[in-house]
Short mmCIF file of C-alpha atoms in Angstrom, two decimals:
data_model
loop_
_atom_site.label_atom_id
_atom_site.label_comp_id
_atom_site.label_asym_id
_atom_site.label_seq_id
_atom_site.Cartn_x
_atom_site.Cartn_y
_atom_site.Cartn_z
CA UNK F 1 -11.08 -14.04 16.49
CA UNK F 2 -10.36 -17.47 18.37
CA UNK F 3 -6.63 -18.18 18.43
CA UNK F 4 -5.71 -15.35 15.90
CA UNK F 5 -2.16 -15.02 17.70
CA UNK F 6 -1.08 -18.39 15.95
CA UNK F 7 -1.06 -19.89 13.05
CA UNK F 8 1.31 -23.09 12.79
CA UNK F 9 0.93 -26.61 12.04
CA UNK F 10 -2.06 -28.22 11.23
CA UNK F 11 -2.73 -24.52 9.53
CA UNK F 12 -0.57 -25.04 6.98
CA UNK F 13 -0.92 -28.39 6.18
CA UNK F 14 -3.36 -27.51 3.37
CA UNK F 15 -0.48 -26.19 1.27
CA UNK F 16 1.99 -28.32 2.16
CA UNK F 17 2.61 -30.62 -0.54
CA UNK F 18 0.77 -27.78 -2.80
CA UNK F 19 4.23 -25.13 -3.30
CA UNK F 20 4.40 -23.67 -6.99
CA UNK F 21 7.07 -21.64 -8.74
CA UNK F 22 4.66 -19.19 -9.86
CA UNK F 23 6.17 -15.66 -10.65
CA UNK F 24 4.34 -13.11 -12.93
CA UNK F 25 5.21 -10.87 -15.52
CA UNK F 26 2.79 -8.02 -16.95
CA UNK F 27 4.41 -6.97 -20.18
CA UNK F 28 3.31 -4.07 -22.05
CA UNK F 29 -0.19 -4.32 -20.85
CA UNK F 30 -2.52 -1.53 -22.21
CA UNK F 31 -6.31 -1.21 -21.82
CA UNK F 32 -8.20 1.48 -23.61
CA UNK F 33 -12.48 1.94 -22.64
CA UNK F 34 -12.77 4.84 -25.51
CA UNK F 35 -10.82 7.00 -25.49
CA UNK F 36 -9.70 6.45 -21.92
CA UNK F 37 -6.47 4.72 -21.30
CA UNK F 38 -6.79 2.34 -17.49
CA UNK F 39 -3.86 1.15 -18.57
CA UNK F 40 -0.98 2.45 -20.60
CA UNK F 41 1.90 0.26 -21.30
CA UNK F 42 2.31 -1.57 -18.03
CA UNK F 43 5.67 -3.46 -16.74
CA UNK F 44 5.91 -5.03 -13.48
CA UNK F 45 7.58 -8.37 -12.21
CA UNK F 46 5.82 -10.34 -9.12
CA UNK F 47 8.26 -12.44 -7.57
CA UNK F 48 7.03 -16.21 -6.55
CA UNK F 49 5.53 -16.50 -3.31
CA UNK F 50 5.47 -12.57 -2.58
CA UNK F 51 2.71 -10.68 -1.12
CA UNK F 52 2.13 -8.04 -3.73
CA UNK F 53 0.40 -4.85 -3.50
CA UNK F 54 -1.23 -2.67 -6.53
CA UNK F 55 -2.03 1.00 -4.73
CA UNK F 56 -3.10 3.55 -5.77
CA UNK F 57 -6.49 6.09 -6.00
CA UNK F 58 -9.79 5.63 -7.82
CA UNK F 59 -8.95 4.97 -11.45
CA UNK F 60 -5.57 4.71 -11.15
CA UNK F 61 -6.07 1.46 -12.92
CA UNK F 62 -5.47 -0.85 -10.53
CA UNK F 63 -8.16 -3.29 -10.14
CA UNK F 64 -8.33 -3.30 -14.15
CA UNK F 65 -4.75 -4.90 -14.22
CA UNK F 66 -5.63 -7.16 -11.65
CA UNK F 67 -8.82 -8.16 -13.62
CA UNK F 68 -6.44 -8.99 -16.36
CA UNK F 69 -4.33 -11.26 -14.75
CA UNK F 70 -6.91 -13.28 -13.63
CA UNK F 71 -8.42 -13.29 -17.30
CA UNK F 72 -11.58 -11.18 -16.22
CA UNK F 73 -10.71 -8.60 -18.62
CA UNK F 74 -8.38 -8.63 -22.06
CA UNK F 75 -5.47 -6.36 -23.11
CA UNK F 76 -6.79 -3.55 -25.69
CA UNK F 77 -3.08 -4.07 -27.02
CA UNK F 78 -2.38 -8.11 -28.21
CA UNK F 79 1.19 -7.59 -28.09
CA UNK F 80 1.06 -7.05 -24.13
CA UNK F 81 1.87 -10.48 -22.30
CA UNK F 82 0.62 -11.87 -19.22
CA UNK F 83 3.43 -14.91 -18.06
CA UNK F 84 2.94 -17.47 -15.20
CA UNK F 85 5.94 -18.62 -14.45
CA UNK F 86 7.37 -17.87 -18.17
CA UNK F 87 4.28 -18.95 -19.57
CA UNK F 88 1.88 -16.59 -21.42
CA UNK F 89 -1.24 -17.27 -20.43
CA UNK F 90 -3.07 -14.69 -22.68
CA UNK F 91 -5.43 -17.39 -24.42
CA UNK F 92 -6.25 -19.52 -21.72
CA UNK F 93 -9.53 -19.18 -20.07
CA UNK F 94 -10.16 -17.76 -16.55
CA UNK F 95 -10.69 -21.19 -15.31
CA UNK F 96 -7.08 -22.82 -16.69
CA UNK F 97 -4.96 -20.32 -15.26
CA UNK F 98 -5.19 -21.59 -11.83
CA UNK F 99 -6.12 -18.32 -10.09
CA UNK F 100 -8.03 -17.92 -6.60
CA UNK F 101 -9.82 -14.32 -6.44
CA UNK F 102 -11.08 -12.72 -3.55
CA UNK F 103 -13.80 -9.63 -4.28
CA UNK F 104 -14.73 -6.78 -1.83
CA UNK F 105 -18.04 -7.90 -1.29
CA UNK F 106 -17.46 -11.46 -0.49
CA UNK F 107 -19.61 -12.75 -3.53
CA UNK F 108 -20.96 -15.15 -0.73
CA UNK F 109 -23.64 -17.74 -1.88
CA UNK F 110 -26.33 -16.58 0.23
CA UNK F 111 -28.54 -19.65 0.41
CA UNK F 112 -25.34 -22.00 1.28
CA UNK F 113 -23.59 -22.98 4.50
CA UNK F 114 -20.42 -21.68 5.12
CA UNK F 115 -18.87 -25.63 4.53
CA UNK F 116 -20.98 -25.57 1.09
CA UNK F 117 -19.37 -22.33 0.15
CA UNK F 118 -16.09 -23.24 0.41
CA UNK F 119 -16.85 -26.71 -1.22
CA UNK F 120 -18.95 -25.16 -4.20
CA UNK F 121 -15.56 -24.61 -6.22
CA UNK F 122 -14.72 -28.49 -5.40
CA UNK F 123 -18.09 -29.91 -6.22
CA UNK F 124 -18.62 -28.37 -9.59
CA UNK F 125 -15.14 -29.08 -11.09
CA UNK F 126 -16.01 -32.11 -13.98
CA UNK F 127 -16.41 -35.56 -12.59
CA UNK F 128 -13.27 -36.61 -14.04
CA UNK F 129 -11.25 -34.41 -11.88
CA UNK F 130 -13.63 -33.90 -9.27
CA UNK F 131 -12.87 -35.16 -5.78
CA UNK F 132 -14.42 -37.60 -3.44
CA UNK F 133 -17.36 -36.51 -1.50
CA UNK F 134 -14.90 -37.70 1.98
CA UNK F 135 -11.62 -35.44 0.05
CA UNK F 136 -14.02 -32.69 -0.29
CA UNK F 137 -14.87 -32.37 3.07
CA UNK F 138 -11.24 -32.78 4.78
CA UNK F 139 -10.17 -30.54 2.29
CA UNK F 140 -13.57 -28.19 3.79
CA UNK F 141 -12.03 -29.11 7.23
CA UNK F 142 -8.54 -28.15 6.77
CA UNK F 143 -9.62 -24.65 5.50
CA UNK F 144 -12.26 -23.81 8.14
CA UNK F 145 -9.67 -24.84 10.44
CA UNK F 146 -7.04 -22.43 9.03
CA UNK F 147 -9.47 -19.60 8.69
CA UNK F 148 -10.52 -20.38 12.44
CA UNK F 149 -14.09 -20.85 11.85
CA UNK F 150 -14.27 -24.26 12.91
CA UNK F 151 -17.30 -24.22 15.03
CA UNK F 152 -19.34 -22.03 12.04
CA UNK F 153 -19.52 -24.55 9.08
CA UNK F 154 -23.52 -24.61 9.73
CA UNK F 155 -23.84 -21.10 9.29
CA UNK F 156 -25.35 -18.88 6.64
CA UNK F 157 -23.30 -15.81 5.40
CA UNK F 158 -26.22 -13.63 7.27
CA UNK F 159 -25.20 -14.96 10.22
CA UNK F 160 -21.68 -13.95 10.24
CA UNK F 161 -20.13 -10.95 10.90
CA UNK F 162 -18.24 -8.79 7.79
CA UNK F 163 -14.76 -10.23 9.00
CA UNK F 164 -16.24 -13.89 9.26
CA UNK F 165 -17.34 -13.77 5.85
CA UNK F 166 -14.10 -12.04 4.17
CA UNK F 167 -12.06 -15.28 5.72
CA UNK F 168 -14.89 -17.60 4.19
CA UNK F 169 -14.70 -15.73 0.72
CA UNK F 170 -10.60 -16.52 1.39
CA UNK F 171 -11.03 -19.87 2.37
CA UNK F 172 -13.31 -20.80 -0.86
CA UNK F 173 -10.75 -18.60 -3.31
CA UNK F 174 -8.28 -21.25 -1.89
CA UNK F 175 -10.30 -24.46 -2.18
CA UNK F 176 -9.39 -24.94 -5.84
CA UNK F 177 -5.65 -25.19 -4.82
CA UNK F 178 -4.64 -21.78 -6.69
CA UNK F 179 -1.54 -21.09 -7.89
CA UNK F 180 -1.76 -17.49 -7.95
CA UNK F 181 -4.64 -15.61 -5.33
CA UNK F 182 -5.34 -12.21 -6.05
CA UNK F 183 -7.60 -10.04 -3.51
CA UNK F 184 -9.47 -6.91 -5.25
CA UNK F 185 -10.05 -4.65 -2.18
CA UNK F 186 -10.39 -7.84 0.42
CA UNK F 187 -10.78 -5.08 3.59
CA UNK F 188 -12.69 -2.29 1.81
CA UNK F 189 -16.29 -3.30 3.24
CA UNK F 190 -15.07 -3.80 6.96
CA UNK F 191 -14.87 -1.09 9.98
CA UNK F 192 -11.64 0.13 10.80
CA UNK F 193 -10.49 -2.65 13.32
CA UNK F 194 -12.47 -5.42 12.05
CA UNK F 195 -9.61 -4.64 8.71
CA UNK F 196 -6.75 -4.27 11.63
CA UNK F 197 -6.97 -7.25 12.68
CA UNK F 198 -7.52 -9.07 8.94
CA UNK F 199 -4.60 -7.45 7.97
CA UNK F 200 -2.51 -9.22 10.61
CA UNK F 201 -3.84 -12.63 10.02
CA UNK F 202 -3.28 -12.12 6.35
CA UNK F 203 -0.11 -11.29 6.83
CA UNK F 204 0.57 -14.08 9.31
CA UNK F 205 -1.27 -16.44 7.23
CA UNK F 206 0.75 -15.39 3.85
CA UNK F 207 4.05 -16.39 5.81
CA UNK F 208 2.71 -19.89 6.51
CA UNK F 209 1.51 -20.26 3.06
CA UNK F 210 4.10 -18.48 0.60
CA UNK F 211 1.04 -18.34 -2.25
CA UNK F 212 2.08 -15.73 -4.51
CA UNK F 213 -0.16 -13.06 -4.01
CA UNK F 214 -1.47 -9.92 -5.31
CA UNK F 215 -4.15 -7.47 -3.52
CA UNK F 216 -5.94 -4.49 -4.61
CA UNK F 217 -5.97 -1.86 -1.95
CA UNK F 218 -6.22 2.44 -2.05
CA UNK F 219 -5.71 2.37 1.68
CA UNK F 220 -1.56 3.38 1.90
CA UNK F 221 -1.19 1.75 5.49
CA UNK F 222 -3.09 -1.14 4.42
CA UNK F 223 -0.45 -1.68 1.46
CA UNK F 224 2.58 -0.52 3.90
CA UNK F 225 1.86 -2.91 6.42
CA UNK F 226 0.80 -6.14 4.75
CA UNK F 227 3.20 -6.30 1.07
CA UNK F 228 6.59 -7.27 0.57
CA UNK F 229 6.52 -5.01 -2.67
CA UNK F 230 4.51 -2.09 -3.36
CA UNK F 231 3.41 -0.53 -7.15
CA UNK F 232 2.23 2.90 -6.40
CA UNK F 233 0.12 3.31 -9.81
CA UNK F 234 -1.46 7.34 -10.88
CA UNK F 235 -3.87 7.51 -14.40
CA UNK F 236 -2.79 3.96 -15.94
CA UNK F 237 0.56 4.20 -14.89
CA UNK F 238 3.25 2.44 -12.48
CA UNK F 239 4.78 5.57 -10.55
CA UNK F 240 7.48 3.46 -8.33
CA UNK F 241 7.73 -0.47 -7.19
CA UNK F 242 9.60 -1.06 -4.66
CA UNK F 243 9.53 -2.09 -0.54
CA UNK F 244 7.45 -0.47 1.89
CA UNK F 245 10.30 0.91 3.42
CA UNK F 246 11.65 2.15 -0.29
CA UNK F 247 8.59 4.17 -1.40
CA UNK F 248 7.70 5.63 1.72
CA UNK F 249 11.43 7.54 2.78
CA UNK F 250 12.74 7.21 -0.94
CA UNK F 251 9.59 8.51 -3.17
CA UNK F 252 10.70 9.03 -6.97
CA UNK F 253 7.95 11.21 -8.04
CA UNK F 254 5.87 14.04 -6.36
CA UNK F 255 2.99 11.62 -6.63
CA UNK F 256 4.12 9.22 -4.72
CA UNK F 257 5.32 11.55 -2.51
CA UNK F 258 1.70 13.09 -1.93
CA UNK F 259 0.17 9.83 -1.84
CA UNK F 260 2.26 7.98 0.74
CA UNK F 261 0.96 9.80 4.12
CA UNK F 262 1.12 13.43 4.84
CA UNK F 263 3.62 16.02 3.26
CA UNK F 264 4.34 19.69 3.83
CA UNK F 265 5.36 21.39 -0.06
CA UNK F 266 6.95 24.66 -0.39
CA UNK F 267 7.80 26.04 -3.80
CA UNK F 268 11.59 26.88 -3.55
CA UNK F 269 14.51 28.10 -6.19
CA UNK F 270 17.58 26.11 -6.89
CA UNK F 271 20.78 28.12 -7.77
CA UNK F 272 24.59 26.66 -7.65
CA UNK F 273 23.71 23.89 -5.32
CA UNK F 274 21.43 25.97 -2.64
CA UNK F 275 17.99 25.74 -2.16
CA UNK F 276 16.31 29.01 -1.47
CA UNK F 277 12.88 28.90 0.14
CA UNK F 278 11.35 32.31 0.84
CA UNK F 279 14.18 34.02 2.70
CA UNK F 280 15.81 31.34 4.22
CA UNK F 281 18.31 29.10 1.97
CA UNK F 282 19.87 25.66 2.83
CA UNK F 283 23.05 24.49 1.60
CA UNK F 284 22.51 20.61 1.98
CA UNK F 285 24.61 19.70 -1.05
CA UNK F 286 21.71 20.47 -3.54
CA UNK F 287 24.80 20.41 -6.12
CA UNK F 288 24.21 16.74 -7.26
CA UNK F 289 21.08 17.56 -9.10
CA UNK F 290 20.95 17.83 -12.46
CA UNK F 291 20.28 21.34 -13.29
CA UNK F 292 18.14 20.29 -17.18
CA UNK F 293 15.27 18.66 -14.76
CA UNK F 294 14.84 21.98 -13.27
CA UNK F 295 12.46 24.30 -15.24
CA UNK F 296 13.45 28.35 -14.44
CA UNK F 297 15.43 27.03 -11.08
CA UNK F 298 11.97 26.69 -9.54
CA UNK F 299 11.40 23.44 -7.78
CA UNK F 300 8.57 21.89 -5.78
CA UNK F 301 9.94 21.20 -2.16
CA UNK F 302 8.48 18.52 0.21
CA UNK F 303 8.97 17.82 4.25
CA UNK F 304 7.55 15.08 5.96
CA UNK F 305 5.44 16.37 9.46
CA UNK F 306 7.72 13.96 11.24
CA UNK F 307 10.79 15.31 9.58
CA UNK F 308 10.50 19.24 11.01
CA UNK F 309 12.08 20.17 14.03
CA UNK F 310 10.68 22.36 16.76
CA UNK F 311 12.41 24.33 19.00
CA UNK F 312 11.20 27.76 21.13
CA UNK F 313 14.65 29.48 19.77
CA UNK F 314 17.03 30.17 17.11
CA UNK F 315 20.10 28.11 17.82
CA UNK F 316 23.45 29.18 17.46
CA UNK F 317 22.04 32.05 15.11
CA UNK F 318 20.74 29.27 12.74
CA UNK F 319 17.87 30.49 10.26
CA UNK F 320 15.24 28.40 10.94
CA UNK F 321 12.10 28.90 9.76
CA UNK F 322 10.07 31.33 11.86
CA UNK F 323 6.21 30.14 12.54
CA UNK F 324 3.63 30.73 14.96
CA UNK F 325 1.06 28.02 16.26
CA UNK F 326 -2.62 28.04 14.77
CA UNK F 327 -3.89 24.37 16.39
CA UNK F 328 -2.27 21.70 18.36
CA UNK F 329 -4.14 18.04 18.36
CA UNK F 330 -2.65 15.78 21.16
CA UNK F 331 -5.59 13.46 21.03
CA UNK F 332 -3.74 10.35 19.27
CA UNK F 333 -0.37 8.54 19.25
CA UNK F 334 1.65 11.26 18.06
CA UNK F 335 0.95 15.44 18.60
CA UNK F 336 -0.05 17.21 15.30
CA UNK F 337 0.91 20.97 15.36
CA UNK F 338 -0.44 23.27 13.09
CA UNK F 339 1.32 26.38 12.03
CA UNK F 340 1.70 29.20 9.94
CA UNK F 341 5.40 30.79 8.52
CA UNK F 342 6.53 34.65 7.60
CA UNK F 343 5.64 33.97 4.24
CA UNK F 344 1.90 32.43 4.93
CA UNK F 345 2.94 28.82 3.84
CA UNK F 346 0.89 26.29 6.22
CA UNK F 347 3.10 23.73 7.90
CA UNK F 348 2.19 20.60 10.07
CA UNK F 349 4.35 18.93 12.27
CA UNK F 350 4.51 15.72 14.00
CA UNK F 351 5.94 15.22 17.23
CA UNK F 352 5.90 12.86 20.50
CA UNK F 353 4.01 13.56 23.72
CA UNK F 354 7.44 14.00 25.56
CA UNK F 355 8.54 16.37 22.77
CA UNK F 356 5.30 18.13 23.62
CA UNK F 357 5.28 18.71 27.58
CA UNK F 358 9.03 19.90 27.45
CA UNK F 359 8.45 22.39 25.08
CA UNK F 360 5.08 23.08 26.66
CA UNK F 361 3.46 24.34 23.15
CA UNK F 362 0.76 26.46 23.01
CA UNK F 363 -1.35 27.75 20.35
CA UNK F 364 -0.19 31.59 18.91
CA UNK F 365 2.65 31.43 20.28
CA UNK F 366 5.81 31.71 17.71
CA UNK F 367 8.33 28.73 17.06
CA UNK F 368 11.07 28.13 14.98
CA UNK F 369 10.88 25.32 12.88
CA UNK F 370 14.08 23.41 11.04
CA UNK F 371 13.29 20.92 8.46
CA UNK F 372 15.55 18.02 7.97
CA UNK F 373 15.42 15.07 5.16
CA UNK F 374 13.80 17.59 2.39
CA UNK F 375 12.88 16.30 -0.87
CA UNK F 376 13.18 18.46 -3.89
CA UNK F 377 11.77 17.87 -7.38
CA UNK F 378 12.07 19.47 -10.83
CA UNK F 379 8.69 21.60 -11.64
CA UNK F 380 8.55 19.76 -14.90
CA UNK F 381 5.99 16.93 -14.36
CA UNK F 382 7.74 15.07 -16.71
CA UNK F 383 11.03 14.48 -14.17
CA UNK F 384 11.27 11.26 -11.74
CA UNK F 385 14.68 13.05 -10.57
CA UNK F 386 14.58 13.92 -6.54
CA UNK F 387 16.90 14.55 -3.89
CA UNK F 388 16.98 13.46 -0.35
CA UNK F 389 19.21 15.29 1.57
CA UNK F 390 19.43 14.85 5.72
CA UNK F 391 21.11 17.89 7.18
CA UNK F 392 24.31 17.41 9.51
CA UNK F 393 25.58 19.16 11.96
CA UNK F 394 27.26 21.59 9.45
CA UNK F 395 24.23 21.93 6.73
CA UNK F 396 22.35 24.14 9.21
CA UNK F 397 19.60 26.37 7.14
CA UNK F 398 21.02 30.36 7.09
CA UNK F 399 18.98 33.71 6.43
CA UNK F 400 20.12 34.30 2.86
CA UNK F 401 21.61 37.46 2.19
#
């Protein structure tokens, strides 16, 4: 992509005298196909000018509540509440709510130019309110330039590559001056680093622009990377909102937990403030949590891969976790090491390179393993409690007696 390290001036110019206020509220929002609920009783607050991800897997329901907000699709529930900017805009039509959408598939008009698509929204808009033919194409001009497909406005979409026509599909959803765009999946058809790359320039163009945005994505680095805000959704259902950095090291439920990158889980016992896992128990001030979300004393324990420390001995009589080695992978940025405990629980740790030549790993041999930063949740499914608990110096796991 020509010039994709900057974006500055004349690239924003577009929006400049364009800025709206334009926050939204979802209140209460439910959709029902049957007896299936997509949605079930939605709340979530998008702050003006933020770059706002919905994740989460197939079904989770979040391309129907982006549908919504646009107007594409209506509540099953007329008490829920869409607001832009205070306003509800439940009974105005797709076309009045000032709303720019981007789809997977680029919805490209097949037969038209590049220029021509990103005019059509321009030229069909009633003549009343429609601009000049000369408005039309600096506005044309302006966008092809801030998309940096200058020299391709005599193109057809067949003639441009899956990256070229994602921009163009942008570049048209922002033609009609939108006050809110929302993207449904915008990288889902590319190759891996044809969406790399898109994902920087979105994010590069979003802090040039300030449009408040929402996007559609089941890809958790995707989300991580480009959003200011994250809503992890599960089965109709907003799990956890919060930063990138917030739901990644500071997960509320299991599910997020699970969802957000790679996780070891243990089931483990919780008794007077110690967690007991197999035969090893960790005194990491486990106290703190409330004893009613715990079901039996038996709680679901979970260890990030980059949060388990190797070493080729037991220090200073410490219990750590006794493993041996089933597969290393070094190919890649960090070392993946597969390994087995006492107890037959599967483990993978993540470590670096250097980490890897001094303690010159090999597979079957044993290690001892000491996790640090566990989370522990109650086993009912019906508890958001956790606890996050980074060992010090005198937390050290011990063989339980």
């Amino acid at each position: 992509m020509a010039n994709r390290d900057m974006i500055r001036g004349r690239d924003a110019d577009f929006f400049s005298n364009r800025s709206y206020r334009m926050g939204i509220e979802v209140k209460n929002i439910t959709k029902q196909f049957g007896s299936f609920y997509a949605l079930n009783d939605v709340d979530v607050r998008i702050e003006s000018g933020e770059l706002f991800a919905l994740l989460g897997p197939s079904g989770s329901g979040k391309t129907t509540l982006l549908r919504i907000i646009a107007g594409l699709e209506e509540p099953s529930d007329p008490s829920g509440k869409i607001l832009f900017a205070g306003e509800n805009v439940e009974t105005q039509r797709v076309g009045d709510r000032g709303v720019g959408f981007v789809f997977q598939h680029y919805a490209l008009f097949r037969h038209m130019t590049v220029f021509d698509n990103i005019a059509f929204g321009l030229r069909i808009r009633p003549r009343n309110t429609r601009p000049s033919k000369a408005i039309i194409r600096e506005k044309v001009m302006e966008l092809l330039h801030l998309i940096q497909l200058d020299n391709l406005s005599d193109r057809y979409p067949h003639q441009l590559s899956g990256g070229q026509r994602q921009r163009v599909a942008l570049a048209r959803a922002l033609a009609v001056e939108p006050k809110v765009l929302l993207l449904d999946e915008p990288f889902g058809a590319l190759d891996a680093k044809v969406r790399q790359e898109l994902r920087s320039w979105l994010r590069r163009l979003h802090d040039e622009i300030h449009l408040t945005s929402v996007f559609v994505t089941h890809d958790q680095d995707e989300a991580l990377e480009l959003a200011d805000r994250v809503a992890v959704m599960n089965a109709g259902k907003i799990e956890q909102v919060g930063t990138p950095d917030e739901v990644f090291h500071n997960p509320e439920t299991e599910f997020v937990m699970h969802f957000l990158g790679s996780v070891n889980q243990f089931r483990g016992r919780l008794e007077k403030g110690k967690l007991q896992i197999g035969p090893y128990e960790y005194d990491y001030g486990f106290d703190s949590f409330p004893s009613e979300k715990i079901e039996d004393n038996l709680t679901s324990v979970f260890v990030r891969p980059h949060d388990l420390v190797l070493s080729l001995e037991q220090e200073n009589s410490s219990a750590s976790i006794r493993a041996y080695i089933v597969k290393i992978h070094s190919a890649g940025a960090r070392v993946r090491v597969e390994m087995q405990t006492e107890t037959e629980d599967s483990l993978i740790a993540e470590i670096s390179h250097q980490e890897y030549r001094d303690l010159h790993l090999k597979s079957g041999e044993n290690i001892f393993v000491t996790p640090r930063n566990i989370r522990v949740f109650g086993s009912s499914s019906a508890t958001n409690s956790a606890v996050s608990t980074p060992p010090s110096q005198s937390s050290r796991p011990r063989k339980a007696k």
